[in-house]
Amino acid sequence: MALGQLVNGQWTSKRQQDDEQGRFLRPPTRFRNWISQDGEQGFPPEVGRYHLYVSYACPWAHRTLMMRALKGLEQAISLSVVDPYMGDEGWFFSESPGCIPDTVNGTTYVRDLYLKVDPQMTGRVTVPILS
């Protein structure tokens, strides 16, 4: 499995994650915002406004699905699920069982969601994504 990334808006199948001593380096998250009750500390809560992108193969994404269910937000936050296999082109939507296509933005690859926000994006392409 290739762990690619975007570099200046272009996909590359190579990703440098280690320093010179072989230690794993996790870069900071580029996009991080909040949903707050008053909307002053971030975005306001609103039924139908948000869409969640996940992979069942990702433990972080799995946690967001659990919280969505525990909070009873399945009807408020729509969902797309990528193929559990991350190919050389990164996370993608397929016709495989359990996958749910991107009905909001119509993308094939998760990286296209990042490029909608920043066409010159450099960094990792990960799930979960709440848009």
PDB file of N, CA and C in Angstrom, residues 27-120:
ATOM      1  N   PRO A  27       2.627  15.137  10.928  1.00  0.00           N
ATOM      2  CA  PRO A  27       2.473  16.573  10.712  1.00  0.00           C
ATOM      3  C   PRO A  27       1.165  17.068  11.321  1.00  0.00           C
ATOM      4  N   PRO A  28       1.109  18.333  11.691  1.00  0.00           N
ATOM      5  CA  PRO A  28      -0.135  18.873  12.256  1.00  0.00           C
ATOM      6  C   PRO A  28      -1.252  18.858  11.218  1.00  0.00           C
ATOM      7  N   THR A  29      -2.467  18.765  11.698  1.00  0.00           N
ATOM      8  CA  THR A  29      -3.637  18.785  10.834  1.00  0.00           C
ATOM      9  C   THR A  29      -3.772  20.163  10.209  1.00  0.00           C
ATOM     10  N   ARG A  30      -3.989  20.203   8.907  1.00  0.00           N
ATOM     11  CA  ARG A  30      -4.126  21.484   8.201  1.00  0.00           C
ATOM     12  C   ARG A  30      -5.475  22.131   8.436  1.00  0.00           C
ATOM     13  N   PHE A  31      -6.519  21.319   8.418  1.00  0.00           N
ATOM     14  CA  PHE A  31      -7.872  21.845   8.504  1.00  0.00           C
ATOM     15  C   PHE A  31      -8.500  21.370   9.809  1.00  0.00           C
ATOM     16  N   ARG A  32      -8.740  22.290  10.706  1.00  0.00           N
ATOM     17  CA  ARG A  32      -9.373  21.938  11.975  1.00  0.00           C
ATOM     18  C   ARG A  32     -10.289  23.077  12.383  1.00  0.00           C
ATOM     19  N   ASN A  33     -11.566  22.761  12.461  1.00  0.00           N
ATOM     20  CA  ASN A  33     -12.567  23.735  12.885  1.00  0.00           C
ATOM     21  C   ASN A  33     -13.513  23.057  13.855  1.00  0.00           C
ATOM     22  N   TRP A  34     -14.389  23.831  14.459  1.00  0.00           N
ATOM     23  CA  TRP A  34     -15.286  23.315  15.483  1.00  0.00           C
ATOM     24  C   TRP A  34     -16.724  23.641  15.155  1.00  0.00           C
ATOM     25  N   ILE A  35     -17.612  22.854  15.708  1.00  0.00           N
ATOM     26  CA  ILE A  35     -19.038  23.152  15.689  1.00  0.00           C
ATOM     27  C   ILE A  35     -19.394  23.494  17.120  1.00  0.00           C
ATOM     28  N   SER A  36     -19.945  24.680  17.327  1.00  0.00           N
ATOM     29  CA  SER A  36     -20.294  25.103  18.686  1.00  0.00           C
ATOM     30  C   SER A  36     -21.773  25.468  18.743  1.00  0.00           C
ATOM     31  N   GLN A  37     -22.344  25.321  19.902  1.00  0.00           N
ATOM     32  CA  GLN A  37     -23.772  25.555  20.070  1.00  0.00           C
ATOM     33  C   GLN A  37     -24.183  26.950  19.617  1.00  0.00           C
ATOM     34  N   ASP A  38     -23.382  27.956  19.940  1.00  0.00           N
ATOM     35  CA  ASP A  38     -23.743  29.325  19.575  1.00  0.00           C
ATOM     36  C   ASP A  38     -23.209  29.736  18.202  1.00  0.00           C
ATOM     37  N   GLY A  39     -22.354  28.906  17.614  1.00  0.00           N
ATOM     38  CA  GLY A  39     -21.787  29.237  16.318  1.00  0.00           C
ATOM     39  C   GLY A  39     -20.703  30.286  16.378  1.00  0.00           C
ATOM     40  N   GLU A  40     -20.449  30.823  17.565  1.00  0.00           N
ATOM     41  CA  GLU A  40     -19.436  31.870  17.722  1.00  0.00           C
ATOM     42  C   GLU A  40     -18.021  31.291  17.769  1.00  0.00           C
ATOM     43  N   GLN A  41     -17.895  30.086  18.284  1.00  0.00           N
ATOM     44  CA  GLN A  41     -16.586  29.442  18.417  1.00  0.00           C
ATOM     45  C   GLN A  41     -16.281  28.537  17.233  1.00  0.00           C
ATOM     46  N   GLY A  42     -17.021  28.650  16.178  1.00  0.00           N
ATOM     47  CA  GLY A  42     -16.856  27.806  15.006  1.00  0.00           C
ATOM     48  C   GLY A  42     -18.099  27.878  14.151  1.00  0.00           C
ATOM     49  N   PHE A  43     -18.524  26.740  13.669  1.00  0.00           N
ATOM     50  CA  PHE A  43     -19.708  26.672  12.829  1.00  0.00           C
ATOM     51  C   PHE A  43     -20.918  26.295  13.678  1.00  0.00           C
ATOM     52  N   PRO A  44     -22.097  26.770  13.313  1.00  0.00           N
ATOM     53  CA  PRO A  44     -23.299  26.443  14.093  1.00  0.00           C
ATOM     54  C   PRO A  44     -23.786  25.027  13.795  1.00  0.00           C
ATOM     55  N   PRO A  45     -24.413  24.370  14.776  1.00  0.00           N
ATOM     56  CA  PRO A  45     -25.022  23.073  14.497  1.00  0.00           C
ATOM     57  C   PRO A  45     -26.262  23.280  13.630  1.00  0.00           C
ATOM     58  N   GLU A  46     -26.409  22.468  12.624  1.00  0.00           N
ATOM     59  CA  GLU A  46     -27.548  22.628  11.715  1.00  0.00           C
ATOM     60  C   GLU A  46     -27.788  21.298  11.008  1.00  0.00           C
ATOM     61  N   VAL A  47     -28.981  20.765  11.144  1.00  0.00           N
ATOM     62  CA  VAL A  47     -29.344  19.507  10.504  1.00  0.00           C
ATOM     63  C   VAL A  47     -29.183  19.627   8.996  1.00  0.00           C
ATOM     64  N   GLY A  48     -28.502  18.638   8.398  1.00  0.00           N
ATOM     65  CA  GLY A  48     -28.327  18.605   6.958  1.00  0.00           C
ATOM     66  C   GLY A  48     -27.188  19.442   6.422  1.00  0.00           C
ATOM     67  N   ARG A  49     -26.512  20.194   7.278  1.00  0.00           N
ATOM     68  CA  ARG A  49     -25.417  21.056   6.819  1.00  0.00           C
ATOM     69  C   ARG A  49     -24.107  20.287   6.642  1.00  0.00           C
ATOM     70  N   TYR A  50     -23.911  19.228   7.408  1.00  0.00           N
ATOM     71  CA  TYR A  50     -22.619  18.557   7.462  1.00  0.00           C
ATOM     72  C   TYR A  50     -22.663  17.168   6.827  1.00  0.00           C
ATOM     73  N   HIS A  51     -21.524  16.778   6.276  1.00  0.00           N
ATOM     74  CA  HIS A  51     -21.369  15.476   5.625  1.00  0.00           C
ATOM     75  C   HIS A  51     -20.078  14.857   6.139  1.00  0.00           C
ATOM     76  N   LEU A  52     -20.135  13.586   6.497  1.00  0.00           N
ATOM     77  CA  LEU A  52     -18.993  12.876   7.070  1.00  0.00           C
ATOM     78  C   LEU A  52     -18.434  11.884   6.055  1.00  0.00           C
ATOM     79  N   TYR A  53     -17.114  11.940   5.848  1.00  0.00           N
ATOM     80  CA  TYR A  53     -16.404  11.017   4.969  1.00  0.00           C
ATOM     81  C   TYR A  53     -15.544  10.112   5.849  1.00  0.00           C
ATOM     82  N   VAL A  54     -15.698   8.791   5.678  1.00  0.00           N
ATOM     83  CA  VAL A  54     -14.959   7.846   6.507  1.00  0.00           C
ATOM     84  C   VAL A  54     -14.476   6.650   5.694  1.00  0.00           C
ATOM     85  N   SER A  55     -13.608   5.871   6.342  1.00  0.00           N
ATOM     86  CA  SER A  55     -13.227   4.541   5.880  1.00  0.00           C
ATOM     87  C   SER A  55     -13.433   3.603   7.053  1.00  0.00           C
ATOM     88  N   TYR A  56     -14.067   2.467   6.803  1.00  0.00           N
ATOM     89  CA  TYR A  56     -14.221   1.476   7.863  1.00  0.00           C
ATOM     90  C   TYR A  56     -12.873   0.900   8.289  1.00  0.00           C
ATOM     91  N   ALA A  57     -11.851   1.072   7.463  1.00  0.00           N
ATOM     92  CA  ALA A  57     -10.515   0.561   7.772  1.00  0.00           C
ATOM     93  C   ALA A  57      -9.708   1.510   8.654  1.00  0.00           C
ATOM     94  N   CYS A  58     -10.238   2.685   8.951  1.00  0.00           N
ATOM     95  CA  CYS A  58      -9.507   3.685   9.729  1.00  0.00           C
ATOM     96  C   CYS A  58     -10.079   3.775  11.142  1.00  0.00           C
ATOM     97  N   PRO A  59      -9.274   3.515  12.170  1.00  0.00           N
ATOM     98  CA  PRO A  59      -9.800   3.579  13.539  1.00  0.00           C
ATOM     99  C   PRO A  59     -10.267   4.971  13.950  1.00  0.00           C
ATOM    100  N   TRP A  60      -9.652   6.021  13.450  1.00  0.00           N
ATOM    101  CA  TRP A  60     -10.091   7.373  13.799  1.00  0.00           C
ATOM    102  C   TRP A  60     -11.452   7.650  13.178  1.00  0.00           C
ATOM    103  N   ALA A  61     -11.624   7.234  11.942  1.00  0.00           N
ATOM    104  CA  ALA A  61     -12.909   7.412  11.281  1.00  0.00           C
ATOM    105  C   ALA A  61     -13.984   6.563  11.957  1.00  0.00           C
ATOM    106  N   HIS A  62     -13.617   5.373  12.388  1.00  0.00           N
ATOM    107  CA  HIS A  62     -14.560   4.491  13.075  1.00  0.00           C
ATOM    108  C   HIS A  62     -15.088   5.159  14.336  1.00  0.00           C
ATOM    109  N   ARG A  63     -14.235   5.865  15.039  1.00  0.00           N
ATOM    110  CA  ARG A  63     -14.665   6.575  16.257  1.00  0.00           C
ATOM    111  C   ARG A  63     -15.693   7.661  15.942  1.00  0.00           C
ATOM    112  N   THR A  64     -15.537   8.321  14.819  1.00  0.00           N
ATOM    113  CA  THR A  64     -16.519   9.353  14.468  1.00  0.00           C
ATOM    114  C   THR A  64     -17.876   8.724  14.160  1.00  0.00           C
ATOM    115  N   LEU A  65     -17.862   7.536  13.568  1.00  0.00           N
ATOM    116  CA  LEU A  65     -19.124   6.835  13.305  1.00  0.00           C
ATOM    117  C   LEU A  65     -19.800   6.427  14.607  1.00  0.00           C
ATOM    118  N   MET A  66     -19.011   5.982  15.566  1.00  0.00           N
ATOM    119  CA  MET A  66     -19.585   5.611  16.866  1.00  0.00           C
ATOM    120  C   MET A  66     -20.197   6.830  17.546  1.00  0.00           C
ATOM    121  N   MET A  67     -19.504   7.950  17.525  1.00  0.00           N
ATOM    122  CA  MET A  67     -20.014   9.158  18.173  1.00  0.00           C
ATOM    123  C   MET A  67     -21.256   9.680  17.456  1.00  0.00           C
ATOM    124  N   ARG A  68     -21.257   9.625  16.137  1.00  0.00           N
ATOM    125  CA  ARG A  68     -22.431  10.021  15.360  1.00  0.00           C
ATOM    126  C   ARG A  68     -23.648   9.190  15.778  1.00  0.00           C
ATOM    127  N   ALA A  69     -23.436   7.880  15.982  1.00  0.00           N
ATOM    128  CA  ALA A  69     -24.530   7.001  16.412  1.00  0.00           C
ATOM    129  C   ALA A  69     -24.927   7.269  17.860  1.00  0.00           C
ATOM    130  N   LEU A  70     -23.962   7.389  18.751  1.00  0.00           N
ATOM    131  CA  LEU A  70     -24.262   7.622  20.166  1.00  0.00           C
ATOM    132  C   LEU A  70     -25.009   8.932  20.397  1.00  0.00           C
ATOM    133  N   LYS A  71     -24.680   9.939  19.610  1.00  0.00           N
ATOM    134  CA  LYS A  71     -25.340  11.243  19.732  1.00  0.00           C
ATOM    135  C   LYS A  71     -26.649  11.313  18.954  1.00  0.00           C
ATOM    136  N   GLY A  72     -26.991  10.228  18.225  1.00  0.00           N
ATOM    137  CA  GLY A  72     -28.235  10.214  17.461  1.00  0.00           C
ATOM    138  C   GLY A  72     -28.220  11.164  16.281  1.00  0.00           C
ATOM    139  N   LEU A  73     -27.066  11.294  15.630  1.00  0.00           N
ATOM    140  CA  LEU A  73     -26.922  12.265  14.552  1.00  0.00           C
ATOM    141  C   LEU A  73     -26.964  11.652  13.150  1.00  0.00           C
ATOM    142  N   GLU A  74     -27.370  10.392  13.042  1.00  0.00           N
ATOM    143  CA  GLU A  74     -27.383   9.739  11.731  1.00  0.00           C
ATOM    144  C   GLU A  74     -28.265  10.462  10.719  1.00  0.00           C
ATOM    145  N   GLN A  75     -29.382  11.018  11.167  1.00  0.00           N
ATOM    146  CA  GLN A  75     -30.277  11.732  10.262  1.00  0.00           C
ATOM    147  C   GLN A  75     -29.817  13.175  10.025  1.00  0.00           C
ATOM    148  N   ALA A  76     -28.994  13.700  10.899  1.00  0.00           N
ATOM    149  CA  ALA A  76     -28.545  15.091  10.793  1.00  0.00           C
ATOM    150  C   ALA A  76     -27.270  15.236   9.973  1.00  0.00           C
ATOM    151  N   ILE A  77     -26.404  14.221  10.014  1.00  0.00           N
ATOM    152  CA  ILE A  77     -25.112  14.276   9.317  1.00  0.00           C
ATOM    153  C   ILE A  77     -25.078  13.135   8.304  1.00  0.00           C
ATOM    154  N   SER A  78     -25.049  13.475   7.022  1.00  0.00           N
ATOM    155  CA  SER A  78     -25.006  12.455   5.971  1.00  0.00           C
ATOM    156  C   SER A  78     -23.619  11.819   5.915  1.00  0.00           C
ATOM    157  N   LEU A  79     -23.494  10.740   5.123  1.00  0.00           N
ATOM    158  CA  LEU A  79     -22.297   9.908   5.190  1.00  0.00           C
ATOM    159  C   LEU A  79     -21.853   9.420   3.821  1.00  0.00           C
ATOM    160  N   SER A  80     -20.531   9.387   3.626  1.00  0.00           N
ATOM    161  CA  SER A  80     -19.901   8.705   2.501  1.00  0.00           C
ATOM    162  C   SER A  80     -18.823   7.801   3.064  1.00  0.00           C
ATOM    163  N   VAL A  81     -18.678   6.611   2.468  1.00  0.00           N
ATOM    164  CA  VAL A  81     -17.694   5.628   2.929  1.00  0.00           C
ATOM    165  C   VAL A  81     -16.833   5.221   1.747  1.00  0.00           C
ATOM    166  N   VAL A  82     -15.515   5.376   1.898  1.00  0.00           N
ATOM    167  CA  VAL A  82     -14.582   5.003   0.838  1.00  0.00           C
ATOM    168  C   VAL A  82     -14.342   3.500   0.854  1.00  0.00           C
ATOM    169  N   ASP A  83     -13.737   3.016  -0.205  1.00  0.00           N
ATOM    170  CA  ASP A  83     -13.327   1.621  -0.288  1.00  0.00           C
ATOM    171  C   ASP A  83     -12.340   1.339   0.847  1.00  0.00           C
ATOM    172  N   PRO A  84     -12.422   0.179   1.503  1.00  0.00           N
ATOM    173  CA  PRO A  84     -11.490  -0.090   2.603  1.00  0.00           C
ATOM    174  C   PRO A  84     -10.045  -0.283   2.143  1.00  0.00           C
ATOM    175  N   TYR A  85      -9.852  -0.511   0.854  1.00  0.00           N
ATOM    176  CA  TYR A  85      -8.505  -0.645   0.305  1.00  0.00           C
ATOM    177  C   TYR A  85      -8.017   0.724  -0.157  1.00  0.00           C
ATOM    178  N   MET A  86      -6.891   1.157   0.390  1.00  0.00           N
ATOM    179  CA  MET A  86      -6.304   2.421  -0.063  1.00  0.00           C
ATOM    180  C   MET A  86      -5.317   2.087  -1.179  1.00  0.00           C
ATOM    181  N   GLY A  87      -5.659   2.436  -2.391  1.00  0.00           N
ATOM    182  CA  GLY A  87      -4.804   2.147  -3.533  1.00  0.00           C
ATOM    183  C   GLY A  87      -3.684   3.162  -3.692  1.00  0.00           C
ATOM    184  N   ASP A  88      -2.952   3.022  -4.783  1.00  0.00           N
ATOM    185  CA  ASP A  88      -1.835   3.920  -5.068  1.00  0.00           C
ATOM    186  C   ASP A  88      -2.285   5.367  -5.232  1.00  0.00           C
ATOM    187  N   GLU A  89      -3.549   5.567  -5.541  1.00  0.00           N
ATOM    188  CA  GLU A  89      -4.098   6.909  -5.711  1.00  0.00           C
ATOM    189  C   GLU A  89      -4.752   7.432  -4.434  1.00  0.00           C
ATOM    190  N   GLY A  90      -4.622   6.699  -3.329  1.00  0.00           N
ATOM    191  CA  GLY A  90      -5.187   7.128  -2.053  1.00  0.00           C
ATOM    192  C   GLY A  90      -6.595   6.598  -1.863  1.00  0.00           C
ATOM    193  N   TRP A  91      -7.292   7.125  -0.827  1.00  0.00           N
ATOM    194  CA  TRP A  91      -8.669   6.704  -0.553  1.00  0.00           C
ATOM    195  C   TRP A  91      -9.544   7.048  -1.743  1.00  0.00           C
ATOM    196  N   PHE A  92     -10.451   6.111  -2.109  1.00  0.00           N
ATOM    197  CA  PHE A  92     -11.332   6.332  -3.246  1.00  0.00           C
ATOM    198  C   PHE A  92     -12.695   5.710  -2.989  1.00  0.00           C
ATOM    199  N   PHE A  93     -13.685   6.180  -3.718  1.00  0.00           N
ATOM    200  CA  PHE A  93     -15.038   5.654  -3.638  1.00  0.00           C
ATOM    201  C   PHE A  93     -15.200   4.599  -4.717  1.00  0.00           C
ATOM    202  N   SER A  94     -15.844   3.479  -4.349  1.00  0.00           N
ATOM    203  CA  SER A  94     -16.021   2.389  -5.304  1.00  0.00           C
ATOM    204  C   SER A  94     -17.418   1.804  -5.166  1.00  0.00           C
ATOM    205  N   GLU A  95     -17.671   0.773  -5.935  1.00  0.00           N
ATOM    206  CA  GLU A  95     -18.941   0.054  -5.889  1.00  0.00           C
ATOM    207  C   GLU A  95     -18.856  -1.149  -4.960  1.00  0.00           C
ATOM    208  N   SER A  96     -17.785  -1.287  -4.197  1.00  0.00           N
ATOM    209  CA  SER A  96     -17.609  -2.421  -3.289  1.00  0.00           C
ATOM    210  C   SER A  96     -18.688  -2.410  -2.214  1.00  0.00           C
ATOM    211  N   PRO A  97     -19.020  -3.597  -1.677  1.00  0.00           N
ATOM    212  CA  PRO A  97     -20.019  -3.659  -0.605  1.00  0.00           C
ATOM    213  C   PRO A  97     -19.627  -2.771   0.575  1.00  0.00           C
ATOM    214  N   GLY A  98     -20.588  -2.028   1.087  1.00  0.00           N
ATOM    215  CA  GLY A  98     -20.357  -1.142   2.231  1.00  0.00           C
ATOM    216  C   GLY A  98     -19.921   0.260   1.860  1.00  0.00           C
ATOM    217  N   CYS A  99     -19.485   0.452   0.634  1.00  0.00           N
ATOM    218  CA  CYS A  99     -19.058   1.791   0.210  1.00  0.00           C
ATOM    219  C   CYS A  99     -20.290   2.646  -0.093  1.00  0.00           C
ATOM    220  N   ILE A 100     -20.167   3.921   0.212  1.00  0.00           N
ATOM    221  CA  ILE A 100     -21.232   4.888  -0.080  1.00  0.00           C
ATOM    222  C   ILE A 100     -20.569   6.033  -0.842  1.00  0.00           C
ATOM    223  N   PRO A 101     -20.993   6.289  -2.077  1.00  0.00           N
ATOM    224  CA  PRO A 101     -20.330   7.321  -2.887  1.00  0.00           C
ATOM    225  C   PRO A 101     -20.480   8.718  -2.299  1.00  0.00           C
ATOM    226  N   ASP A 102     -19.667   9.613  -2.813  1.00  0.00           N
ATOM    227  CA  ASP A 102     -19.721  11.014  -2.411  1.00  0.00           C
ATOM    228  C   ASP A 102     -20.898  11.672  -3.126  1.00  0.00           C
ATOM    229  N   THR A 103     -22.022  11.753  -2.434  1.00  0.00           N
ATOM    230  CA  THR A 103     -23.227  12.335  -3.022  1.00  0.00           C
ATOM    231  C   THR A 103     -23.270  13.848  -2.900  1.00  0.00           C
ATOM    232  N   VAL A 104     -22.351  14.425  -2.141  1.00  0.00           N
ATOM    233  CA  VAL A 104     -22.347  15.875  -1.933  1.00  0.00           C
ATOM    234  C   VAL A 104     -21.469  16.578  -2.950  1.00  0.00           C
ATOM    235  N   ASN A 105     -20.233  16.134  -3.096  1.00  0.00           N
ATOM    236  CA  ASN A 105     -19.286  16.785  -3.993  1.00  0.00           C
ATOM    237  C   ASN A 105     -19.014  15.992  -5.264  1.00  0.00           C
ATOM    238  N   GLY A 106     -19.457  14.735  -5.315  1.00  0.00           N
ATOM    239  CA  GLY A 106     -19.289  13.916  -6.509  1.00  0.00           C
ATOM    240  C   GLY A 106     -17.851  13.541  -6.817  1.00  0.00           C
ATOM    241  N   THR A 107     -17.003  13.483  -5.797  1.00  0.00           N
ATOM    242  CA  THR A 107     -15.599  13.153  -6.037  1.00  0.00           C
ATOM    243  C   THR A 107     -15.392  11.649  -6.141  1.00  0.00           C
ATOM    244  N   THR A 108     -14.296  11.257  -6.776  1.00  0.00           N
ATOM    245  CA  THR A 108     -13.879   9.861  -6.855  1.00  0.00           C
ATOM    246  C   THR A 108     -12.823   9.574  -5.808  1.00  0.00           C
ATOM    247  N   TYR A 109     -11.926  10.537  -5.585  1.00  0.00           N
ATOM    248  CA  TYR A 109     -10.836  10.389  -4.626  1.00  0.00           C
ATOM    249  C   TYR A 109     -11.006  11.393  -3.494  1.00  0.00           C
ATOM    250  N   VAL A 110     -10.642  10.983  -2.294  1.00  0.00           N
ATOM    251  CA  VAL A 110     -10.724  11.880  -1.135  1.00  0.00           C
ATOM    252  C   VAL A 110      -9.831  13.103  -1.347  1.00  0.00           C
ATOM    253  N   ARG A 111      -8.714  12.930  -2.023  1.00  0.00           N
ATOM    254  CA  ARG A 111      -7.813  14.072  -2.251  1.00  0.00           C
ATOM    255  C   ARG A 111      -8.518  15.217  -2.961  1.00  0.00           C
ATOM    256  N   ASP A 112      -9.531  14.889  -3.790  1.00  0.00           N
ATOM    257  CA  ASP A 112     -10.267  15.934  -4.503  1.00  0.00           C
ATOM    258  C   ASP A 112     -11.024  16.845  -3.545  1.00  0.00           C
ATOM    259  N   LEU A 113     -11.422  16.319  -2.385  1.00  0.00           N
ATOM    260  CA  LEU A 113     -12.069  17.156  -1.367  1.00  0.00           C
ATOM    261  C   LEU A 113     -11.087  18.192  -0.831  1.00  0.00           C
ATOM    262  N   TYR A 114      -9.863  17.759  -0.574  1.00  0.00           N
ATOM    263  CA  TYR A 114      -8.824  18.680  -0.094  1.00  0.00           C
ATOM    264  C   TYR A 114      -8.532  19.741  -1.151  1.00  0.00           C
ATOM    265  N   LEU A 115      -8.480  19.324  -2.413  1.00  0.00           N
ATOM    266  CA  LEU A 115      -8.161  20.266  -3.488  1.00  0.00           C
ATOM    267  C   LEU A 115      -9.273  21.281  -3.716  1.00  0.00           C
ATOM    268  N   LYS A 116     -10.510  20.961  -3.343  1.00  0.00           N
ATOM    269  CA  LYS A 116     -11.602  21.932  -3.427  1.00  0.00           C
ATOM    270  C   LYS A 116     -11.371  23.084  -2.455  1.00  0.00           C
ATOM    271  N   VAL A 117     -10.738  22.784  -1.322  1.00  0.00           N
ATOM    272  CA  VAL A 117     -10.461  23.807  -0.317  1.00  0.00           C
ATOM    273  C   VAL A 117      -9.180  24.563  -0.650  1.00  0.00           C
ATOM    274  N   ASP A 118      -8.156  23.820  -1.093  1.00  0.00           N
ATOM    275  CA  ASP A 118      -6.865  24.429  -1.405  1.00  0.00           C
ATOM    276  C   ASP A 118      -6.270  23.735  -2.629  1.00  0.00           C
ATOM    277  N   PRO A 119      -6.408  24.324  -3.816  1.00  0.00           N
ATOM    278  CA  PRO A 119      -5.903  23.698  -5.036  1.00  0.00           C
ATOM    279  C   PRO A 119      -4.385  23.482  -5.040  1.00  0.00           C
ATOM    280  N   GLN A 120      -3.657  24.147  -4.145  1.00  0.00           N
ATOM    281  CA  GLN A 120      -2.207  23.981  -4.045  1.00  0.00           C
ATOM    282  C   GLN A 120      -1.810  23.222  -2.779  1.00  0.00           C
TER     283      GLN A 120
END
